[in-house]
GROMACS .gro file of N, CA and C in nm:
model
  519
    1UNK      N    1  -5.959  -1.654  -4.656
    1UNK     CA    2  -5.891  -1.570  -4.772
    1UNK      C    3  -6.029  -1.547  -4.868
    2UNK      N    4  -6.003  -1.414  -4.927
    2UNK     CA    5  -6.113  -1.391  -5.022
    2UNK      C    6  -6.060  -1.437  -5.155
    3UNK      N    7  -6.187  -1.500  -5.236
    3UNK     CA    8  -6.158  -1.550  -5.337
    3UNK      C    9  -6.209  -1.461  -5.465
    4UNK      N   10  -6.251  -1.372  -5.445
    4UNK     CA   11  -6.297  -1.279  -5.549
    4UNK      C   12  -6.329  -1.112  -5.493
    5UNK      N   13  -6.301  -1.035  -5.584
    5UNK     CA   14  -6.301  -0.898  -5.543
    5UNK      C   15  -6.402  -0.843  -5.655
    6UNK      N   16  -6.516  -0.777  -5.616
    6UNK     CA   17  -6.618  -0.716  -5.684
    6UNK      C   18  -6.620  -0.566  -5.637
    7UNK      N   19  -6.582  -0.482  -5.736
    7UNK     CA   20  -6.620  -0.333  -5.704
    7UNK      C   21  -6.769  -0.315  -5.698
    8UNK      N   22  -6.801  -0.220  -5.598
    8UNK     CA   23  -6.957  -0.172  -5.583
    8UNK      C   24  -6.951  -0.029  -5.595
    9UNK      N   25  -7.021  -0.002  -5.717
    9UNK     CA   26  -7.054   0.155  -5.755
    9UNK      C   27  -7.173   0.204  -5.690
   10UNK      N   28  -7.169   0.323  -5.660
   10UNK     CA   29  -7.291   0.380  -5.598
   10UNK      C   30  -7.366   0.420  -5.718
   11UNK      N   31  -7.510   0.444  -5.717
   11UNK     CA   32  -7.585   0.492  -5.846
   11UNK      C   33  -7.615   0.385  -5.921
   12UNK      N   34  -7.685   0.445  -6.025
   12UNK     CA   35  -7.724   0.361  -6.159
   12UNK      C   36  -7.600   0.296  -6.240
   13UNK      N   37  -7.614   0.194  -6.278
   13UNK     CA   38  -7.509   0.116  -6.363
   13UNK      C   39  -7.574   0.097  -6.506
   14UNK      N   40  -7.495   0.107  -6.618
   14UNK     CA   41  -7.533   0.039  -6.753
   14UNK      C   42  -7.483  -0.079  -6.775
   15UNK      N   43  -7.542  -0.151  -6.860
   15UNK     CA   44  -7.450  -0.299  -6.896
   15UNK      C   45  -7.549  -0.361  -7.000
   16UNK      N   46  -7.481  -0.470  -7.041
   16UNK     CA   47  -7.504  -0.568  -7.163
   16UNK      C   48  -7.639  -0.641  -7.073
   17UNK      N   49  -7.733  -0.687  -7.165
   17UNK     CA   50  -7.838  -0.772  -7.153
   17UNK      C   51  -7.805  -0.908  -7.227
   18UNK      N   52  -7.791  -1.014  -7.162
   18UNK     CA   53  -7.738  -1.123  -7.229
   18UNK      C   54  -7.876  -1.184  -7.298
   19UNK      N   55  -7.847  -1.215  -7.439
   19UNK     CA   56  -7.986  -1.279  -7.490
   19UNK      C   57  -7.995  -1.432  -7.485
   20UNK      N   58  -8.111  -1.470  -7.508
   20UNK     CA   59  -8.158  -1.596  -7.511
   20UNK      C   60  -8.121  -1.679  -7.632
   21UNK      N   61  -8.072  -1.777  -7.643
   21UNK     CA   62  -8.054  -1.845  -7.772
   21UNK      C   63  -8.164  -1.982  -7.789
   22UNK      N   64  -8.173  -2.002  -7.919
   22UNK     CA   65  -8.255  -2.132  -7.953
   22UNK      C   66  -8.295  -2.137  -8.087
   23UNK      N   67  -8.382  -2.223  -8.125
   23UNK     CA   68  -8.428  -2.240  -8.268
   23UNK      C   69  -8.561  -2.233  -8.281
   24UNK      N   70  -8.609  -2.188  -8.385
   24UNK     CA   71  -8.741  -2.171  -8.417
   24UNK      C   72  -8.772  -2.248  -8.540
   25UNK      N   73  -8.891  -2.308  -8.571
   25UNK     CA   74  -8.921  -2.388  -8.679
   25UNK      C   75  -8.937  -2.310  -8.806
   26UNK      N   76  -8.987  -2.177  -8.769
   26UNK     CA   77  -9.012  -2.105  -8.902
   26UNK      C   78  -8.916  -1.998  -8.932
   27UNK      N   79  -8.836  -1.953  -8.831
   27UNK     CA   80  -8.735  -1.844  -8.862
   27UNK      C   81  -8.584  -1.911  -8.845
   28UNK      N   82  -8.551  -2.011  -8.790
   28UNK     CA   83  -8.426  -2.061  -8.775
   28UNK      C   84  -8.379  -2.048  -8.649
   29UNK      N   85  -8.229  -2.049  -8.622
   29UNK     CA   86  -8.172  -2.018  -8.507
   29UNK      C   87  -8.182  -1.860  -8.466
   30UNK      N   88  -8.179  -1.860  -8.310
   30UNK     CA   89  -8.214  -1.706  -8.276
   30UNK      C   90  -8.119  -1.658  -8.163
   31UNK      N   91  -8.115  -1.527  -8.143
   31UNK     CA   92  -8.071  -1.483  -8.012
   31UNK      C   93  -8.186  -1.376  -8.000
   32UNK      N   94  -8.250  -1.388  -7.888
   32UNK     CA   95  -8.368  -1.286  -7.841
   32UNK      C   96  -8.344  -1.218  -7.722
   33UNK      N   97  -8.401  -1.090  -7.719
   33UNK     CA   98  -8.404  -1.017  -7.586
   33UNK      C   99  -8.256  -0.987  -7.544
   34UNK      N  100  -8.182  -0.962  -7.633
   34UNK     CA  101  -8.034  -0.928  -7.605
   34UNK      C  102  -8.015  -0.774  -7.640
   35UNK      N  103  -7.927  -0.722  -7.574
   35UNK     CA  104  -7.906  -0.572  -7.588
   35UNK      C  105  -7.831  -0.497  -7.475
   36UNK      N  106  -7.880  -0.362  -7.464
   36UNK     CA  107  -7.807  -0.304  -7.357
   36UNK      C  108  -7.895  -0.218  -7.260
   37UNK      N  109  -7.873  -0.204  -7.131
   37UNK     CA  110  -7.946  -0.118  -7.040
   37UNK      C  111  -7.850  -0.013  -6.995
   38UNK      N  112  -7.943   0.115  -7.030
   38UNK     CA  113  -7.877   0.237  -6.994
   38UNK      C  114  -7.930   0.281  -6.868
   39UNK      N  115  -7.871   0.318  -6.749
   39UNK     CA  116  -7.899   0.366  -6.621
   39UNK      C  117  -7.887   0.517  -6.642
   40UNK      N  118  -7.971   0.583  -6.705
   40UNK     CA  119  -7.951   0.727  -6.747
   40UNK      C  120  -7.941   0.821  -6.613
   41UNK      N  121  -8.041   0.826  -6.542
   41UNK     CA  122  -8.037   0.914  -6.416
   41UNK      C  123  -8.135   0.846  -6.319
   42UNK      N  124  -8.159   0.924  -6.223
   42UNK     CA  125  -8.266   0.884  -6.116
   42UNK      C  126  -8.411   0.888  -6.151
   43UNK      N  127  -8.433   0.940  -6.276
   43UNK     CA  128  -8.554   0.977  -6.342
   43UNK      C  129  -8.575   0.894  -6.471
   44UNK      N  130  -8.482   0.842  -6.522
   44UNK     CA  131  -8.497   0.759  -6.667
   44UNK      C  132  -8.422   0.649  -6.663
   45UNK      N  133  -8.449   0.524  -6.733
   45UNK     CA  134  -8.385   0.449  -6.777
   45UNK      C  135  -8.426   0.394  -6.899
   46UNK      N  136  -8.346   0.347  -6.971
   46UNK     CA  137  -8.363   0.285  -7.116
   46UNK      C  138  -8.320   0.155  -7.129
   47UNK      N  139  -8.385   0.050  -7.182
   47UNK     CA  140  -8.360  -0.062  -7.219
   47UNK      C  141  -8.373  -0.099  -7.366
   48UNK      N  142  -8.248  -0.120  -7.433
   48UNK     CA  143  -8.276  -0.140  -7.585
   48UNK      C  144  -8.240  -0.301  -7.613
   49UNK      N  145  -8.354  -0.371  -7.644
   49UNK     CA  146  -8.303  -0.503  -7.681
   49UNK      C  147  -8.360  -0.522  -7.816
   50UNK      N  148  -8.332  -0.642  -7.868
   50UNK     CA  149  -8.359  -0.688  -8.000
   50UNK      C  150  -8.347  -0.830  -8.007
   51UNK      N  151  -8.380  -0.874  -8.110
   51UNK     CA  152  -8.387  -1.013  -8.166
   51UNK      C  153  -8.338  -1.030  -8.294
   52UNK      N  154  -8.277  -1.149  -8.331
   52UNK     CA  155  -8.206  -1.166  -8.490
   52UNK      C  156  -8.227  -1.327  -8.496
   53UNK      N  157  -8.249  -1.353  -8.622
   53UNK     CA  158  -8.289  -1.488  -8.658
   53UNK      C  159  -8.204  -1.509  -8.787
   54UNK      N  160  -8.168  -1.648  -8.797
   54UNK     CA  161  -8.086  -1.679  -8.909
   54UNK      C  162  -8.150  -1.686  -9.048
   55UNK      N  163  -8.264  -1.677  -9.053
   55UNK     CA  164  -8.353  -1.678  -9.187
   55UNK      C  165  -8.387  -1.548  -9.214
   56UNK      N  166  -8.314  -1.433  -9.145
   56UNK     CA  167  -8.347  -1.293  -9.192
   56UNK      C  168  -8.439  -1.205  -9.111
   57UNK      N  169  -8.524  -1.272  -9.032
   57UNK     CA  170  -8.610  -1.184  -8.926
   57UNK      C  171  -8.546  -1.120  -8.838
   58UNK      N  172  -8.581  -0.999  -8.777
   58UNK     CA  173  -8.518  -0.932  -8.668
   58UNK      C  174  -8.622  -0.844  -8.593
   59UNK      N  175  -8.609  -0.795  -8.501
   59UNK     CA  176  -8.674  -0.696  -8.422
   59UNK      C  177  -8.592  -0.616  -8.324
   60UNK      N  178  -8.643  -0.512  -8.298
   60UNK     CA  179  -8.594  -0.394  -8.212
   60UNK      C  180  -8.704  -0.352  -8.120
   61UNK      N  181  -8.657  -0.334  -7.972
   61UNK     CA  182  -8.761  -0.331  -7.875
   61UNK      C  183  -8.708  -0.234  -7.766
   62UNK      N  184  -8.699  -0.105  -7.776
   62UNK     CA  185  -8.670  -0.002  -7.683
   62UNK      C  186  -8.777   0.009  -7.591
   63UNK      N  187  -8.742   0.026  -7.460
   63UNK     CA  188  -8.835   0.040  -7.346
   63UNK      C  189  -8.780   0.162  -7.261
   64UNK      N  190  -8.857   0.242  -7.228
   64UNK     CA  191  -8.817   0.355  -7.161
   64UNK      C  192  -8.908   0.351  -7.031
   65UNK      N  193  -8.857   0.366  -6.895
   65UNK     CA  194  -8.897   0.381  -6.767
   65UNK      C  195  -8.896   0.513  -6.707
   66UNK      N  196  -8.974   0.573  -6.658
   66UNK     CA  197  -8.968   0.704  -6.601
   66UNK      C  198  -9.036   0.734  -6.454
   67UNK      N  199  -8.958   0.788  -6.378
   67UNK     CA  200  -9.026   0.824  -6.235
   67UNK      C  201  -8.995   0.953  -6.187
   68UNK      N  202  -9.074   1.025  -6.122
   68UNK     CA  203  -9.043   1.148  -6.062
   68UNK      C  204  -9.135   1.116  -5.917
   69UNK      N  205  -9.043   1.100  -5.803
   69UNK     CA  206  -9.113   1.076  -5.694
   69UNK      C  207  -9.206   1.178  -5.653
   70UNK      N  208  -9.320   1.120  -5.593
   70UNK     CA  209  -9.436   1.200  -5.550
   70UNK      C  210  -9.506   1.286  -5.649
   71UNK      N  211  -9.462   1.251  -5.770
   71UNK     CA  212  -9.530   1.344  -5.906
   71UNK      C  213  -9.592   1.219  -5.994
   72UNK      N  214  -9.508   1.157  -6.080
   72UNK     CA  215  -9.568   1.070  -6.172
   72UNK      C  216  -9.471   0.946  -6.208
   73UNK      N  217  -9.514   0.849  -6.259
   73UNK     CA  218  -9.441   0.739  -6.313
   73UNK      C  219  -9.505   0.697  -6.430
   74UNK      N  220  -9.385   0.590  -6.512
   74UNK     CA  221  -9.462   0.548  -6.624
   74UNK      C  222  -9.361   0.465  -6.711
   75UNK      N  223  -9.418   0.394  -6.800
   75UNK     CA  224  -9.354   0.287  -6.889
   75UNK      C  225  -9.364   0.322  -7.043
   76UNK      N  226  -9.285   0.335  -7.130
   76UNK     CA  227  -9.314   0.334  -7.266
   76UNK      C  228  -9.246   0.248  -7.348
   77UNK      N  229  -9.280   0.166  -7.451
   77UNK     CA  230  -9.226   0.065  -7.512
   77UNK      C  231  -9.275   0.089  -7.654
   78UNK      N  232  -9.177   0.047  -7.743
   78UNK     CA  233  -9.201   0.017  -7.888
   78UNK      C  234  -9.156  -0.094  -7.938
   79UNK      N  235  -9.225  -0.177  -7.997
   79UNK     CA  236  -9.180  -0.314  -8.045
   79UNK      C  237  -9.188  -0.293  -8.205
   80UNK      N  238  -9.071  -0.319  -8.282
   80UNK     CA  239  -9.093  -0.302  -8.423
   80UNK      C  240  -9.020  -0.442  -8.473
   81UNK      N  241  -9.075  -0.521  -8.569
   81UNK     CA  242  -9.032  -0.649  -8.604
   81UNK      C  243  -9.057  -0.663  -8.764
   82UNK      N  244  -8.942  -0.723  -8.821
   82UNK     CA  245  -8.960  -0.766  -8.961
   82UNK      C  246  -8.956  -0.938  -8.957
   83UNK      N  247  -9.053  -0.983  -9.001
   83UNK     CA  248  -9.067  -1.136  -8.988
   83UNK      C  249  -9.075  -1.180  -9.137
   84UNK      N  250  -8.985  -1.268  -9.170
   84UNK     CA  251  -8.940  -1.342  -9.304
   84UNK      C  252  -8.976  -1.484  -9.269
   85UNK      N  253  -9.091  -1.542  -9.332
   85UNK     CA  254  -9.101  -1.693  -9.344
   85UNK      C  255  -9.098  -1.755  -9.483
   86UNK      N  256  -9.045  -1.889  -9.474
   86UNK     CA  257  -9.017  -1.926  -9.600
   86UNK      C  258  -8.884  -1.903  -9.657
   87UNK      N  259  -8.867  -1.948  -9.773
   87UNK     CA  260  -8.734  -1.921  -9.844
   87UNK      C  261  -8.766  -1.829  -9.973
   88UNK      N  262  -8.677  -1.706  -9.976
   88UNK     CA  263  -8.682  -1.616 -10.070
   88UNK      C  264  -8.707  -1.657 -10.210
   89UNK      N  265  -8.789  -1.627 -10.274
   89UNK     CA  266  -8.823  -1.654 -10.410
   89UNK      C  267  -8.922  -1.780 -10.437
   90UNK      N  268  -8.943  -1.844 -10.326
   90UNK     CA  269  -9.038  -1.947 -10.316
   90UNK      C  270  -9.175  -1.914 -10.315
   91UNK      N  271  -9.275  -1.986 -10.361
   91UNK     CA  272  -9.413  -1.946 -10.348
   91UNK      C  273  -9.466  -1.919 -10.197
   92UNK      N  274  -9.417  -1.991 -10.105
   92UNK     CA  275  -9.454  -1.954  -9.963
   92UNK      C  276  -9.386  -1.875  -9.903
   93UNK      N  277  -9.297  -1.778  -9.979
   93UNK     CA  278  -9.220  -1.679  -9.892
   93UNK      C  279  -9.317  -1.566  -9.852
   94UNK      N  280  -9.299  -1.518  -9.731
   94UNK     CA  281  -9.378  -1.389  -9.682
   94UNK      C  282  -9.279  -1.308  -9.594
   95UNK      N  283  -9.307  -1.163  -9.609
   95UNK     CA  284  -9.240  -1.085  -9.532
   95UNK      C  285  -9.348  -0.973  -9.470
   96UNK      N  286  -9.321  -0.953  -9.331
   96UNK     CA  287  -9.427  -0.891  -9.253
   96UNK      C  288  -9.367  -0.787  -9.179
   97UNK      N  289  -9.407  -0.673  -9.185
   97UNK     CA  290  -9.380  -0.569  -9.091
   97UNK      C  291  -9.477  -0.548  -8.970
   98UNK      N  292  -9.434  -0.563  -8.841
   98UNK     CA  293  -9.533  -0.547  -8.739
   98UNK      C  294  -9.480  -0.439  -8.638
   99UNK      N  295  -9.569  -0.389  -8.556
   99UNK     CA  296  -9.518  -0.305  -8.452
   99UNK      C  297  -9.625  -0.299  -8.341
  100UNK      N  298  -9.568  -0.269  -8.209
  100UNK     CA  299  -9.681  -0.254  -8.096
  100UNK      C  300  -9.615  -0.158  -8.014
  101UNK      N  301  -9.723  -0.081  -7.961
  101UNK     CA  302  -9.684   0.036  -7.878
  101UNK      C  303  -9.751   0.013  -7.742
  102UNK      N  304  -9.670   0.034  -7.618
  102UNK     CA  305  -9.735   0.040  -7.495
  102UNK      C  306  -9.695   0.133  -7.421
  103UNK      N  307  -9.777   0.208  -7.345
  103UNK     CA  308  -9.753   0.321  -7.279
  103UNK      C  309  -9.855   0.311  -7.168
  104UNK      N  310  -9.782   0.341  -7.034
  104UNK     CA  311  -9.873   0.346  -6.898
  104UNK      C  312  -9.819   0.475  -6.829
  105UNK      N  313  -9.898   0.547  -6.794
  105UNK     CA  314  -9.858   0.680  -6.709
  105UNK      C  315  -9.948   0.672  -6.587
  106UNK      N  316  -9.907   0.705  -6.480
  106UNK     CA  317  -9.980   0.716  -6.351
  106UNK      C  318  -9.929   0.849  -6.296
  107UNK      N  319 -10.001   0.923  -6.254
  107UNK     CA  320  -9.983   1.055  -6.168
  107UNK      C  321 -10.001   1.009  -5.998
  108UNK      N  322  -9.937   1.049  -5.929
  108UNK     CA  323  -9.944   1.060  -5.795
  108UNK      C  324 -10.056   1.134  -5.757
  109UNK      N  325 -10.146   1.077  -5.679
  109UNK     CA  326 -10.282   1.171  -5.643
  109UNK      C  327 -10.241   1.283  -5.579
  110UNK      N  328 -10.126   1.271  -5.478
  110UNK     CA  329 -10.100   1.382  -5.381
  110UNK      C  330 -10.021   1.488  -5.454
  111UNK      N  331  -9.965   1.474  -5.606
  111UNK     CA  332  -9.887   1.574  -5.680
  111UNK      C  333  -9.970   1.684  -5.700
  112UNK      N  334 -10.094   1.666  -5.754
  112UNK     CA  335 -10.177   1.783  -5.797
  112UNK      C  336 -10.332   1.725  -5.764
  113UNK      N  337 -10.370   1.751  -5.639
  113UNK     CA  338 -10.491   1.712  -5.597
  113UNK      C  339 -10.630   1.753  -5.682
  114UNK      N  340 -10.600   1.850  -5.729
  114UNK     CA  341 -10.719   1.906  -5.833
  114UNK      C  342 -10.715   1.858  -5.954
  115UNK      N  343 -10.610   1.790  -6.021
  115UNK     CA  344 -10.601   1.730  -6.147
  115UNK      C  345 -10.526   1.609  -6.147
  116UNK      N  346 -10.581   1.516  -6.232
  116UNK     CA  347 -10.518   1.383  -6.249
  116UNK      C  348 -10.523   1.352  -6.395
  117UNK      N  349 -10.390   1.301  -6.432
  117UNK     CA  350 -10.388   1.256  -6.554
  117UNK      C  351 -10.339   1.114  -6.579
  118UNK      N  352 -10.400   1.028  -6.655
  118UNK     CA  353 -10.356   0.881  -6.653
  118UNK      C  354 -10.365   0.833  -6.795
  119UNK      N  355 -10.283   0.724  -6.842
  119UNK     CA  356 -10.299   0.688  -6.963
  119UNK      C  357 -10.260   0.516  -6.951
  120UNK      N  358 -10.317   0.432  -7.040
  120UNK     CA  359 -10.298   0.290  -7.047
  120UNK      C  360 -10.316   0.266  -7.200
  121UNK      N  361 -10.194   0.267  -7.266
  121UNK     CA  362 -10.202   0.231  -7.421
  121UNK      C  363 -10.162   0.105  -7.464
  122UNK      N  364 -10.242   0.039  -7.542
  122UNK     CA  365 -10.199  -0.084  -7.583
  122UNK      C  366 -10.231  -0.076  -7.738
  123UNK      N  367 -10.163  -0.079  -7.839
  123UNK     CA  368 -10.199  -0.075  -7.977
  123UNK      C  369 -10.090  -0.124  -8.068
  124UNK      N  370 -10.117  -0.173  -8.181
  124UNK     CA  371 -10.018  -0.230  -8.300
  124UNK      C  372 -10.082  -0.278  -8.389
  125UNK      N  373  -9.984  -0.365  -8.484
  125UNK     CA  374 -10.052  -0.420  -8.591
  125UNK      C  375 -10.121  -0.535  -8.562
  126UNK      N  376 -10.210  -0.593  -8.638
  126UNK     CA  377 -10.299  -0.694  -8.604
  126UNK      C  378 -10.218  -0.837  -8.574
  127UNK      N  379 -10.107  -0.845  -8.653
  127UNK     CA  380 -10.045  -0.979  -8.657
  127UNK      C  381  -9.906  -0.972  -8.563
  128UNK      N  382  -9.875  -0.858  -8.485
  128UNK     CA  383  -9.770  -0.859  -8.410
  128UNK      C  384  -9.754  -0.974  -8.310
  129UNK      N  385  -9.860  -0.990  -8.236
  129UNK     CA  386  -9.867  -1.121  -8.122
  129UNK      C  387  -9.853  -1.253  -8.168
  130UNK      N  388  -9.918  -1.270  -8.298
  130UNK     CA  389  -9.910  -1.397  -8.381
  130UNK      C  390  -9.765  -1.418  -8.417
  131UNK      N  391  -9.709  -1.324  -8.466
  131UNK     CA  392  -9.556  -1.345  -8.538
  131UNK      C  393  -9.477  -1.327  -8.424
  132UNK      N  394  -9.478  -1.256  -8.305
  132UNK     CA  395  -9.374  -1.215  -8.209
  132UNK      C  396  -9.417  -1.237  -8.066
  133UNK      N  397  -9.473  -1.354  -8.042
  133UNK     CA  398  -9.523  -1.346  -7.898
  133UNK      C  399  -9.408  -1.363  -7.793
  134UNK      N  400  -9.423  -1.300  -7.700
  134UNK     CA  401  -9.321  -1.294  -7.566
  134UNK      C  402  -9.368  -1.406  -7.471
  135UNK      N  403  -9.497  -1.442  -7.485
  135UNK     CA  404  -9.570  -1.542  -7.391
  135UNK      C  405  -9.686  -1.610  -7.466
  136UNK      N  406  -9.719  -1.723  -7.397
  136UNK     CA  407  -9.840  -1.786  -7.453
  136UNK      C  408  -9.964  -1.691  -7.435
  137UNK      N  409  -9.972  -1.637  -7.333
  137UNK     CA  410 -10.088  -1.527  -7.311
  137UNK      C  411 -10.103  -1.421  -7.425
  138UNK      N  412  -9.961  -1.371  -7.465
  138UNK     CA  413  -9.966  -1.277  -7.566
  138UNK      C  414 -10.019  -1.336  -7.704
  139UNK      N  415  -9.988  -1.457  -7.730
  139UNK     CA  416 -10.029  -1.533  -7.849
  139UNK      C  417 -10.179  -1.529  -7.865
  140UNK      N  418 -10.228  -1.572  -7.736
  140UNK     CA  419 -10.374  -1.608  -7.743
  140UNK      C  420 -10.458  -1.485  -7.720
  141UNK      N  421 -10.398  -1.365  -7.690
  141UNK     CA  422 -10.494  -1.248  -7.668
  141UNK      C  423 -10.501  -1.180  -7.812
  142UNK      N  424 -10.645  -1.139  -7.839
  142UNK     CA  425 -10.685  -1.083  -7.958
  142UNK      C  426 -10.735  -0.945  -7.949
  143UNK      N  427 -10.752  -0.897  -7.831
  143UNK     CA  428 -10.821  -0.773  -7.816
  143UNK      C  429 -10.730  -0.698  -7.717
  144UNK      N  430 -10.718  -0.562  -7.755
  144UNK     CA  431 -10.645  -0.470  -7.699
  144UNK      C  432 -10.706  -0.345  -7.652
  145UNK      N  433 -10.695  -0.302  -7.536
  145UNK     CA  434 -10.787  -0.157  -7.514
  145UNK      C  435 -10.700  -0.052  -7.464
  146UNK      N  436 -10.729   0.067  -7.507
  146UNK     CA  437 -10.643   0.183  -7.454
  146UNK      C  438 -10.736   0.285  -7.403
  147UNK      N  439 -10.668   0.362  -7.293
  147UNK     CA  440 -10.767   0.478  -7.239
  147UNK      C  441 -10.661   0.571  -7.200
  148UNK      N  442 -10.710   0.719  -7.212
  148UNK     CA  443 -10.619   0.829  -7.176
  148UNK      C  444 -10.733   0.920  -7.091
  149UNK      N  445 -10.716   0.963  -6.986
  149UNK     CA  446 -10.808   1.049  -6.924
  149UNK      C  447 -10.743   1.169  -6.836
  150UNK      N  448 -10.830   1.270  -6.825
  150UNK     CA  449 -10.762   1.392  -6.750
  150UNK      C  450 -10.897   1.437  -6.669
  151UNK      N  451 -10.879   1.445  -6.545
  151UNK     CA  452 -10.979   1.473  -6.451
  151UNK      C  453 -10.949   1.620  -6.387
  152UNK      N  454 -11.035   1.715  -6.376
  152UNK     CA  455 -10.981   1.852  -6.333
  152UNK      C  456 -11.115   1.871  -6.222
  153UNK      N  457 -11.072   1.933  -6.110
  153UNK     CA  458 -11.187   1.953  -6.023
  153UNK      C  459 -11.162   2.116  -6.009
  154UNK      N  460 -11.292   2.159  -6.041
  154UNK     CA  461 -11.314   2.298  -6.048
  154UNK      C  462 -11.344   2.373  -5.920
  155UNK      N  463 -11.347   2.310  -5.803
  155UNK     CA  464 -11.402   2.360  -5.684
  155UNK      C  465 -11.545   2.338  -5.660
  156UNK      N  466 -11.624   2.444  -5.631
  156UNK     CA  467 -11.753   2.437  -5.620
  156UNK      C  468 -11.835   2.424  -5.770
  157UNK      N  469 -11.755   2.476  -5.873
  157UNK     CA  470 -11.807   2.483  -5.994
  157UNK      C  471 -11.841   2.340  -6.059
  158UNK      N  472 -11.759   2.228  -6.004
  158UNK     CA  473 -11.789   2.084  -6.050
  158UNK      C  474 -11.655   2.017  -6.087
  159UNK      N  475 -11.664   1.936  -6.176
  159UNK     CA  476 -11.568   1.866  -6.221
  159UNK      C  477 -11.577   1.868  -6.380
  160UNK      N  478 -11.457   1.842  -6.462
  160UNK     CA  479 -11.426   1.842  -6.579
  160UNK      C  480 -11.335   1.726  -6.612
  161UNK      N  481 -11.421   1.624  -6.685
  161UNK     CA  482 -11.350   1.488  -6.717
  161UNK      C  483 -11.336   1.474  -6.865
  162UNK      N  484 -11.215   1.448  -6.909
  162UNK     CA  485 -11.193   1.429  -7.061
  162UNK      C  486 -11.150   1.298  -7.070
  163UNK      N  487 -11.194   1.224  -7.156
  163UNK     CA  488 -11.095   1.082  -7.175
  163UNK      C  489 -11.141   1.039  -7.315
  164UNK      N  490 -11.038   0.946  -7.370
  164UNK     CA  491 -11.053   0.876  -7.484
  164UNK      C  492 -11.030   0.735  -7.472
  165UNK      N  493 -11.094   0.667  -7.552
  165UNK     CA  494 -11.067   0.506  -7.527
  165UNK      C  495 -11.063   0.455  -7.669
  166UNK      N  496 -10.996   0.345  -7.675
  166UNK     CA  497 -10.988   0.280  -7.818
  166UNK      C  498 -10.983   0.120  -7.774
  167UNK      N  499 -11.036   0.048  -7.848
  167UNK     CA  500 -11.036  -0.082  -7.849
  167UNK      C  501 -11.025  -0.148  -7.992
  168UNK      N  502 -10.933  -0.261  -7.972
  168UNK     CA  503 -10.874  -0.321  -8.107
  168UNK      C  504 -10.887  -0.447  -8.097
  169UNK      N  505 -10.953  -0.535  -8.194
  169UNK     CA  506 -10.970  -0.671  -8.205
  169UNK      C  507 -10.899  -0.720  -8.346
  170UNK      N  508 -10.769  -0.814  -8.295
  170UNK     CA  509 -10.682  -0.839  -8.419
  170UNK      C  510 -10.752  -0.939  -8.483
  171UNK      N  511 -10.860  -1.015  -8.440
  171UNK     CA  512 -10.908  -1.110  -8.525
  171UNK      C  513 -10.980  -1.047  -8.652
  172UNK      N  514 -11.083  -0.943  -8.602
  172UNK     CA  515 -11.167  -0.887  -8.690
  172UNK      C  516 -11.107  -0.757  -8.774
  173UNK      N  517 -11.009  -0.722  -8.719
  173UNK     CA  518 -10.921  -0.597  -8.762
  173UNK      C  519 -10.997  -0.484  -8.760
   0.00000   0.00000   0.00000
């Protein structure tokens, strides 16, 4: 005898992302990483999550993934947080606005053999990972680097390479 019936839908599905709950010494009770997943189509999906704390802090964290088979793939995320510490009106009260941007793009080498574009971007405010770490490794990391490059093969003429690099140290700012 069957004890449950679960419909199976072909294709992508959208749905709720159940948050984690707990208590933070600085920000009070919380719901973290809760939100909604949008299975937009075969090329894009969007995950919109956020955090909320009982003492007024909050964060929103949209993340977009994209992929075109045999062409390119990548991820883009933006994290924006308002962190409130202490009691409003007290001398130890502080309010901080932080952000962090991550972008990763990879082109399939077979898509355009003569030109390749790639990007790896990690940048944000100097206090984001100290105030809003998602792991111990994030909390301990104080340097971020980014690079974007474009390589073009000009046949017998040679190669043209353009690149940009950025390094950020959150300790020395």
